[in-house]
C-alpha positions as protocol buffer text, in pm:
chain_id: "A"
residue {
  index: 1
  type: UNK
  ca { x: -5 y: -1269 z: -5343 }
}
residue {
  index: 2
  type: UNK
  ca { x: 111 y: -1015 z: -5018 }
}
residue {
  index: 3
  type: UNK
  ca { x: 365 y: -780 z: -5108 }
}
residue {
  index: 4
  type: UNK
  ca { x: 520 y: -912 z: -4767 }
}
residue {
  index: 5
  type: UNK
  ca { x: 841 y: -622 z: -4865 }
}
residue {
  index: 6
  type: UNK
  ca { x: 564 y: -369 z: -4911 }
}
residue {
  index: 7
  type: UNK
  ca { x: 473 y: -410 z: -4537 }
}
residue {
  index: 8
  type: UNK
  ca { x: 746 y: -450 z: -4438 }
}
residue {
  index: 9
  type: UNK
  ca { x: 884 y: -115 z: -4557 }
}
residue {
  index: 10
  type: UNK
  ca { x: 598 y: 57 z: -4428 }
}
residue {
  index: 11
  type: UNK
  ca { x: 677 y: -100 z: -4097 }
}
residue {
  index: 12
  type: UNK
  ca { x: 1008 y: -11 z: -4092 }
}
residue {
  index: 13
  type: UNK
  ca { x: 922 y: 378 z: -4222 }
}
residue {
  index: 14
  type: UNK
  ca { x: 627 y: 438 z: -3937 }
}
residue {
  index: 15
  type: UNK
  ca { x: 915 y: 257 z: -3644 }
}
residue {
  index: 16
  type: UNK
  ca { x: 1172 y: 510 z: -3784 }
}
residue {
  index: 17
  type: UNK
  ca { x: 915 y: 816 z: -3680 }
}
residue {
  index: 18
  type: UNK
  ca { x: 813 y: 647 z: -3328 }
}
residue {
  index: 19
  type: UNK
  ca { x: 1208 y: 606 z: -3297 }
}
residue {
  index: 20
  type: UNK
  ca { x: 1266 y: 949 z: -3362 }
}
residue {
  index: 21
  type: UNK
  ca { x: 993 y: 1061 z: -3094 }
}
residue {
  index: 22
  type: UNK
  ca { x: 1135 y: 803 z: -2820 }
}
residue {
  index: 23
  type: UNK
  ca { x: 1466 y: 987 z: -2868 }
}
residue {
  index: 24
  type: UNK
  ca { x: 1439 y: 1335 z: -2954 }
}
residue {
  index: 25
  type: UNK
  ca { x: 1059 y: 1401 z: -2862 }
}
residue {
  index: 26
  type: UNK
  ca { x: 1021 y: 1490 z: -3237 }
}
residue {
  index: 27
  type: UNK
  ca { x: 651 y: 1494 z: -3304 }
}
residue {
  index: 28
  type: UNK
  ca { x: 711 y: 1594 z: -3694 }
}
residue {
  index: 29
  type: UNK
  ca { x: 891 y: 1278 z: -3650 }
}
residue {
  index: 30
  type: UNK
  ca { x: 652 y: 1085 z: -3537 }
}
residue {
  index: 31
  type: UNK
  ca { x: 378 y: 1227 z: -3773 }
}
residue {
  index: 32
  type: UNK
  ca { x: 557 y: 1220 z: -4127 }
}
residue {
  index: 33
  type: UNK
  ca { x: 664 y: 835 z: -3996 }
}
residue {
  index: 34
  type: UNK
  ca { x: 308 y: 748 z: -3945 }
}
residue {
  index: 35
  type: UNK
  ca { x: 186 y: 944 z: -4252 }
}
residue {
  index: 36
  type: UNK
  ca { x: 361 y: 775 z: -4476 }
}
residue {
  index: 37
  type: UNK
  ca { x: 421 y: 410 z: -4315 }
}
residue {
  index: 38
  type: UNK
  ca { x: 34 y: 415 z: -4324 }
}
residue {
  index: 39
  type: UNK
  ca { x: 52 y: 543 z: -4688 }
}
residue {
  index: 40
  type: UNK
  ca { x: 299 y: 270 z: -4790 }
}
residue {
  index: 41
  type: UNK
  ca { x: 82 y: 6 z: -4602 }
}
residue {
  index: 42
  type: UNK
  ca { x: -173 y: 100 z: -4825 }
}
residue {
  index: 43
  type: UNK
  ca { x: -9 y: 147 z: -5116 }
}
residue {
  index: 44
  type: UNK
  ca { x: 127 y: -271 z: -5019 }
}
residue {
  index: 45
  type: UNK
  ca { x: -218 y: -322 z: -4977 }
}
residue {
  index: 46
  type: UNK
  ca { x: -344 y: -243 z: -5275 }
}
residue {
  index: 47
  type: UNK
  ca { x: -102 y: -446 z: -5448 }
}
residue {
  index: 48
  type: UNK
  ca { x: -177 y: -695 z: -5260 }
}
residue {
  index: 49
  type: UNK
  ca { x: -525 y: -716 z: -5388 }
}
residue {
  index: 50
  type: UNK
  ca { x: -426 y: -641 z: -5744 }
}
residue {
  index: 51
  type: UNK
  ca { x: -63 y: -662 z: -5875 }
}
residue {
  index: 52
  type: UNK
  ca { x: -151 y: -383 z: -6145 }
}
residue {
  index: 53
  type: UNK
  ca { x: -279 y: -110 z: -5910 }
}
residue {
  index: 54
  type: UNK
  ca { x: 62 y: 40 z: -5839 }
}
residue {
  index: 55
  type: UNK
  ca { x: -30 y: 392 z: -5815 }
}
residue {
  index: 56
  type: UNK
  ca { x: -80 y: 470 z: -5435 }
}
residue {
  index: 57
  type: UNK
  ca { x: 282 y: 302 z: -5446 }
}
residue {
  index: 58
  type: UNK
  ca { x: 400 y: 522 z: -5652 }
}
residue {
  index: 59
  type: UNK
  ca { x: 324 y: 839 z: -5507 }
}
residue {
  index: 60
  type: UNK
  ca { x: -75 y: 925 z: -5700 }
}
């Protein structure tokens, strides 16, 4: 089953950094948006693959 709100959220996490770059030329923004969109994609990956492995979701 894809955790299809998992990606989604991490989408919507790394856009919010790139958004903050385009406007402000934040780099921090961009970085911490791509840091943790990426960690939340895998985080919806791994429950993705297994519905018990919530950990990286969680913040382990």
């Amino acid at each position: 089953m894809t955790d299809w709100a998992g990606y989604g959220y991490a989408a919507l996490i790394a856009s919010g950094g790139a958004m903050g770059y385009v406007k402000a030329g934040s780099v921090p923004s961009l970085a911490a948006g791509l840091l943790f969109g990426g960690l939340a994609g895998v985080g919806a990956y791994q429950i993705s693959q297994d519905p018990k492995n919530i950990w990286v979701s969680l913040g382990w």
